[in-house]
Amino acid sequence: MSALKLSVVIPVYNEEATLPALFDRLYRSLDALHCAYEVIFINDGSRDKSAAILAAQYHARPDVTRVILFSGNFGQHRAILAGFAHARGECIVTLDADLQNPPEDIGTLLAEMDNGHDYVGSIRRQRLDSWWRHVASRAMNSLRERITRIHMTDQGCMMRAYSRRIVDTINQCNEMHTFIPALAYSFAQNPTEVTIGHEARHSGESKYSLYSLIRLNFDLMTGFSVVPLQFFSMLGMLVSMGSGLLVAYLLVRRLFLGPEAEGLFTLFAITFFLLGIALFGIGILGEYIGRIYHEVRDRPRYVISAILQNEVAGHE
Ligand code: UDP
Ligand code: MG
């Protein structure tokens, strides 16, 4: 087995302005841990100079650096999956490239792994993101807590540590759309959480638009729960019962009070309300079906154009 203790997996998408500061702090804090480590950067099809900067860093520290270059933009979670497939350490830590999570806290995660935990989640001490992200992620957090079996305090924080066993299990999964912290959690036997620092993005902007955040949250909800589907079966049953009662009431009313033609706009209101619910339900159904469609096509999750790594250390 490998003697490598730690693999750090970092997805990179258009982070040219942040990378030099990241290298500076990351390698310094990893060297200070005095253990055998490797850093795996995955360039997720950046359109700026990130790939060249990563290649230069590989040549500066080839003993501990590996760079996977994607042929296009496949998304943060697939980039991490590629990192997992290549990681060789006993413990695997994921980290964002934007320095929002301080690399100095990797030691805190490792200490919990040494205490026998196989999954170390993280909670951001004071989160420094825009206000609408706070509100939205609190809402999604509590929804996830209710409809899935995944329990974590702060689902949005990607800086986490996973054991070799968990990463091996993830490597056996072929799902196209996933949410790594939740997938890993579902395989964990002894999970724990630690509080870590959080900083504003070092430079550049968040790579997630509102649209891609919504997509990501659908991946989380549909990937780990069928409660949204069941919710619509339940709602359908309730609505049918309600309309059954209404029919009975109208029948009785027709017999004793005669025909009624009033209430036209109430009827419209009820119809539009039900139409809205039906459309929403079809949409939810579509989210699942679209994902099934992606799964059955079974296209590759990502395409690697090149890997920069030390041949002596490398094994594929
Ligand atoms: N990222 C990526 N591919 C993408 C989007 C983001 O590899 O399509 C990387 C990005 O470079 C960063 C991490 O994922 O290292 C988190 O992205 P970001 O900081 O923009 O997300 P936020 O912190 O706003 O949730
Ligand atoms: Mg960030």
XYZ file of C-alpha atoms and ligand atoms in Angstrom:
342
model
C 0.000 0.000 0.000
C 1.053 3.579 -0.443
C 2.877 5.389 2.311
C 1.311 8.628 1.200
C -0.676 10.067 4.070
C -2.503 12.958 2.450
C -3.937 13.873 -0.955
C -5.307 17.372 -1.378
C -7.765 17.658 -4.289
C -8.396 21.135 -5.689
C -10.710 21.955 -8.615
C -9.651 25.041 -10.546
C -11.788 27.056 -12.922
C -10.556 30.474 -14.057
C -8.587 31.156 -10.884
C -5.440 32.745 -12.369
C -5.558 35.662 -9.935
C -5.841 33.431 -6.870
C -3.446 30.595 -7.676
C -0.130 32.258 -6.692
C -1.482 33.140 -3.227
C -2.987 29.665 -2.917
C 0.338 27.969 -3.748
C 2.118 30.159 -1.255
C -0.183 29.351 1.662
C -1.047 25.768 0.717
C 2.453 24.364 0.278
C 3.695 26.203 3.339
C 0.990 24.728 5.563
C 1.361 21.244 4.048
C 5.146 21.261 4.513
C 4.541 22.249 8.147
C 2.489 19.074 8.687
C 5.631 16.936 8.148
C 3.828 14.087 6.436
C 4.018 12.585 2.951
C 1.481 14.443 0.817
C 0.464 15.147 -2.763
C -1.611 17.980 -4.216
C -3.846 17.204 -7.181
C -5.105 20.178 -9.149
C -7.842 19.623 -11.685
C -8.099 22.323 -14.303
C -11.789 22.322 -15.206
C -11.395 23.821 -18.675
C -10.320 27.283 -17.513
C -10.320 29.907 -20.215
C -7.709 32.076 -18.507
C -4.058 31.307 -17.733
C -4.838 28.871 -14.907
C -3.582 25.817 -16.839
C -0.217 27.446 -17.573
C 0.136 28.583 -13.953
C -0.636 25.042 -12.730
C 1.904 23.589 -15.167
C 4.539 26.001 -13.862
C 3.733 24.960 -10.309
C 4.072 21.313 -11.314
C 7.566 22.036 -12.607
C 8.404 23.918 -9.411
C 7.283 21.095 -7.076
C 7.025 17.926 -9.213
C 7.589 15.666 -6.212
C 4.293 16.603 -4.557
C 2.212 18.134 -7.361
C -0.020 16.495 -9.941
C -2.157 18.342 -12.464
C -5.114 16.891 -14.336
C -6.200 18.946 -17.335
C -9.800 18.580 -18.483
C -10.670 19.164 -22.123
C -13.616 21.385 -21.160
C -15.691 22.639 -18.251
C -17.371 19.695 -16.537
C -18.149 21.280 -13.174
C -16.628 21.340 -9.727
C -17.987 17.998 -8.538
C -16.805 16.040 -11.569
C -13.406 17.682 -11.241
C -13.239 16.413 -7.667
C -14.280 12.933 -8.851
C -11.351 12.939 -11.286
C -9.080 13.965 -8.413
C -10.454 11.104 -6.295
C -9.825 8.608 -9.099
C -6.161 9.635 -9.121
C -5.553 10.315 -5.423
C -3.231 7.903 -3.647
C -3.225 9.194 -0.072
C -4.708 7.460 2.947
C -6.686 10.599 3.672
C -8.146 12.839 0.982
C -8.930 16.495 1.598
C -10.938 18.614 -0.845
C -10.355 22.335 -0.945
C -11.564 25.217 -3.095
C -8.961 27.127 -5.055
C -10.329 30.543 -4.108
C -8.841 30.601 -0.566
C -12.271 30.935 1.054
C -11.269 27.997 3.261
C -7.848 28.542 4.818
C -5.344 25.786 3.881
C -3.874 26.272 7.371
C -6.937 24.406 8.722
C -6.067 21.135 6.923
C -4.221 20.104 10.093
C -7.467 20.450 12.081
C -9.216 18.034 9.715
C -6.313 15.578 9.853
C -6.329 15.611 13.648
C -9.962 14.413 13.602
C -9.072 11.692 11.077
C -6.320 10.574 13.458
C -9.001 10.353 16.174
C -10.615 7.557 14.178
C -13.209 9.440 12.122
C -13.567 8.479 8.476
C -15.362 11.663 7.387
C -14.629 15.133 8.675
C -17.128 17.761 7.580
C -16.724 21.441 8.207
C -18.714 24.400 9.402
C -17.791 27.889 8.349
C -17.101 30.023 11.402
C -18.425 33.274 9.984
C -19.414 33.006 6.416
C -18.277 35.755 4.067
C -20.524 35.515 1.036
C -23.293 37.678 -0.375
C -26.486 37.937 1.708
C -28.708 36.142 -0.791
C -26.341 33.160 -0.727
C -26.721 33.047 3.070
C -30.517 33.058 2.919
C -30.743 30.565 0.043
C -28.256 28.138 1.504
C -29.913 28.207 4.921
C -33.226 27.309 3.256
C -31.652 24.489 1.202
C -29.787 23.223 4.242
C -32.978 22.819 6.247
C -34.856 21.293 3.298
C -32.064 18.727 2.838
C -32.055 17.987 6.560
C -35.769 17.139 6.309
C -35.967 15.137 3.087
C -32.668 13.205 2.984
C -30.733 11.038 5.395
C -27.718 13.287 4.979
C -27.091 15.261 8.141
C -24.607 18.087 8.149
C -24.586 21.523 9.648
C -23.195 23.391 6.654
C -23.616 21.616 3.332
C -21.998 24.368 1.289
C -18.513 24.115 2.716
C -16.361 21.963 0.448
C -13.270 21.745 2.641
C -13.645 18.221 4.019
C -11.547 15.150 4.716
C -12.418 11.629 3.587
C -10.849 8.274 4.355
C -9.349 6.071 1.658
C -12.245 3.613 2.102
C -14.863 6.299 1.411
C -13.015 7.565 -1.653
C -12.610 4.005 -2.965
C -16.366 3.542 -2.597
C -17.059 6.845 -4.383
C -14.750 5.699 -7.178
C -17.078 2.758 -7.721
C -20.069 5.061 -8.244
C -20.860 6.021 -11.803
C -23.441 8.723 -11.270
C -23.325 11.656 -13.648
C -24.752 14.252 -11.289
C -23.721 14.189 -7.704
C -22.909 16.200 -4.644
C -19.633 14.904 -3.216
C -20.034 15.790 0.502
C -23.447 14.085 0.578
C -22.281 11.037 -1.405
C -19.316 10.618 0.924
C -21.515 11.090 3.968
C -23.787 8.274 2.833
C -20.791 5.903 3.014
C -19.339 7.235 6.278
C -19.355 5.103 9.416
C -18.016 7.585 11.902
C -18.538 11.132 10.632
C -17.747 14.285 12.556
C -17.591 18.015 11.928
C -15.149 20.756 12.804
C -15.440 24.511 12.646
C -12.992 26.181 10.273
C -12.307 29.700 9.139
C -13.933 31.334 6.150
C -12.695 34.283 4.169
C -14.071 36.373 1.371
C -13.026 35.147 -2.060
C -9.346 36.067 -2.566
C -10.034 37.504 -6.018
C -12.329 37.009 -8.978
C -15.986 36.153 -8.652
C -17.938 33.084 -7.605
C -18.086 30.600 -10.480
C -21.669 29.747 -9.571
C -24.504 31.768 -11.062
C -27.950 31.617 -9.474
C -28.913 29.154 -12.210
C -26.004 26.783 -11.593
C -26.657 26.933 -7.829
C -30.258 25.867 -8.440
C -29.030 23.026 -10.662
C -26.562 21.925 -8.002
C -29.250 21.885 -5.329
C -31.476 19.787 -7.575
C -28.550 17.351 -7.893
C -28.407 17.170 -4.116
C -32.143 16.773 -3.534
C -32.873 14.349 -6.376
C -29.633 12.435 -5.907
C -30.281 11.575 -2.286
C -34.036 11.545 -1.884
C -37.275 10.610 -3.638
C -39.300 12.610 -1.113
C -40.054 15.338 -3.741
C -41.785 12.670 -5.868
C -43.614 11.194 -2.897
C -44.658 14.668 -1.837
C -46.554 14.998 -5.120
C -48.291 11.644 -4.745
C -49.403 12.708 -1.275
C -50.497 16.142 -2.511
C -52.357 14.467 -5.379
C -54.218 12.285 -2.895
C -55.134 15.261 -0.704
C -56.354 17.313 -3.677
C -58.472 14.394 -4.934
C -60.033 13.967 -1.519
C -60.707 17.716 -1.292
C -62.348 17.818 -4.723
C -64.396 14.706 -3.864
C -65.788 16.542 -0.867
C -66.491 19.593 -3.025
C -68.434 17.491 -5.540
C -70.509 15.950 -2.730
C -71.225 19.401 -1.296
C -72.266 20.808 -4.711
C -74.532 17.828 -5.300
C -76.305 18.299 -2.012
C -76.526 22.041 -2.632
C -77.973 21.463 -6.142
C -80.672 19.190 -4.719
C -81.758 21.481 -1.888
C -80.883 25.036 -3.044
C -81.024 24.729 -6.856
C -78.342 25.509 -9.511
C -75.531 28.044 -8.860
C -73.724 30.123 -11.455
C -71.857 32.563 -9.191
C -68.255 32.243 -8.134
C -66.735 32.296 -11.616
C -63.509 33.942 -10.487
C -63.180 31.705 -7.452
C -63.267 28.861 -9.928
C -60.486 30.509 -11.968
C -58.393 31.007 -8.848
C -58.753 27.382 -7.830
C -58.015 26.179 -11.371
C -54.880 28.285 -11.729
C -53.688 27.218 -8.306
C -54.097 23.555 -9.191
C -52.533 24.141 -12.607
C -49.508 25.674 -10.890
C -49.166 22.685 -8.599
C -49.497 20.312 -11.543
C -46.815 22.154 -13.539
C -44.489 22.156 -10.555
C -45.075 18.431 -10.149
C -44.330 17.769 -13.812
C -41.174 19.859 -13.413
C -40.004 17.756 -10.453
C -40.742 14.627 -12.455
C -38.699 16.111 -15.303
C -35.729 16.699 -12.999
C -35.646 13.007 -12.190
C -36.310 11.857 -15.747
C -33.635 14.179 -17.161
C -31.138 12.664 -14.765
C -32.211 9.130 -15.652
C -31.715 10.107 -19.307
C -28.169 11.293 -18.586
C -27.428 8.110 -16.674
C -28.624 5.716 -19.373
C -26.654 7.471 -22.104
C -23.631 6.627 -20.016
C -21.329 9.171 -21.602
C -18.005 9.810 -19.879
C -18.353 12.147 -16.910
C -15.276 14.092 -17.914
C -12.577 14.030 -20.552
C -8.959 14.377 -19.523
C -6.658 15.923 -22.110
C -3.401 15.551 -20.155
C -2.006 14.654 -16.743
C 1.167 16.222 -15.429
C 2.775 13.986 -12.863
C 6.058 12.532 -11.814
C 6.504 9.218 -13.611
C 8.269 7.580 -10.674
C 5.381 8.376 -8.380
C 2.692 7.908 -11.002
C 0.682 4.744 -11.404
C -2.377 4.566 -13.572
N -15.051 25.311 -9.917
C -14.787 24.354 -10.895
N -15.631 24.251 -11.961
C -16.757 25.023 -12.084
C -17.036 25.963 -11.059
C -16.176 26.077 -9.989
O -13.787 23.638 -10.819
O -17.477 24.869 -13.076
C -14.127 25.431 -8.763
C -13.616 26.832 -8.491
O -12.439 27.117 -9.220
C -13.344 26.783 -7.000
C -14.427 25.847 -6.493
O -14.847 25.083 -7.600
O -12.088 26.204 -6.711
C -15.590 26.581 -5.850
O -16.074 27.563 -6.722
P -16.531 28.998 -6.210
O -15.581 29.507 -5.194
O -16.763 29.870 -7.413
O -17.922 28.647 -5.538
P -18.544 29.351 -4.244
O -17.471 29.438 -3.199
O -19.019 30.680 -4.691
O -19.643 28.402 -3.858
Mg -15.687 30.017 -3.260
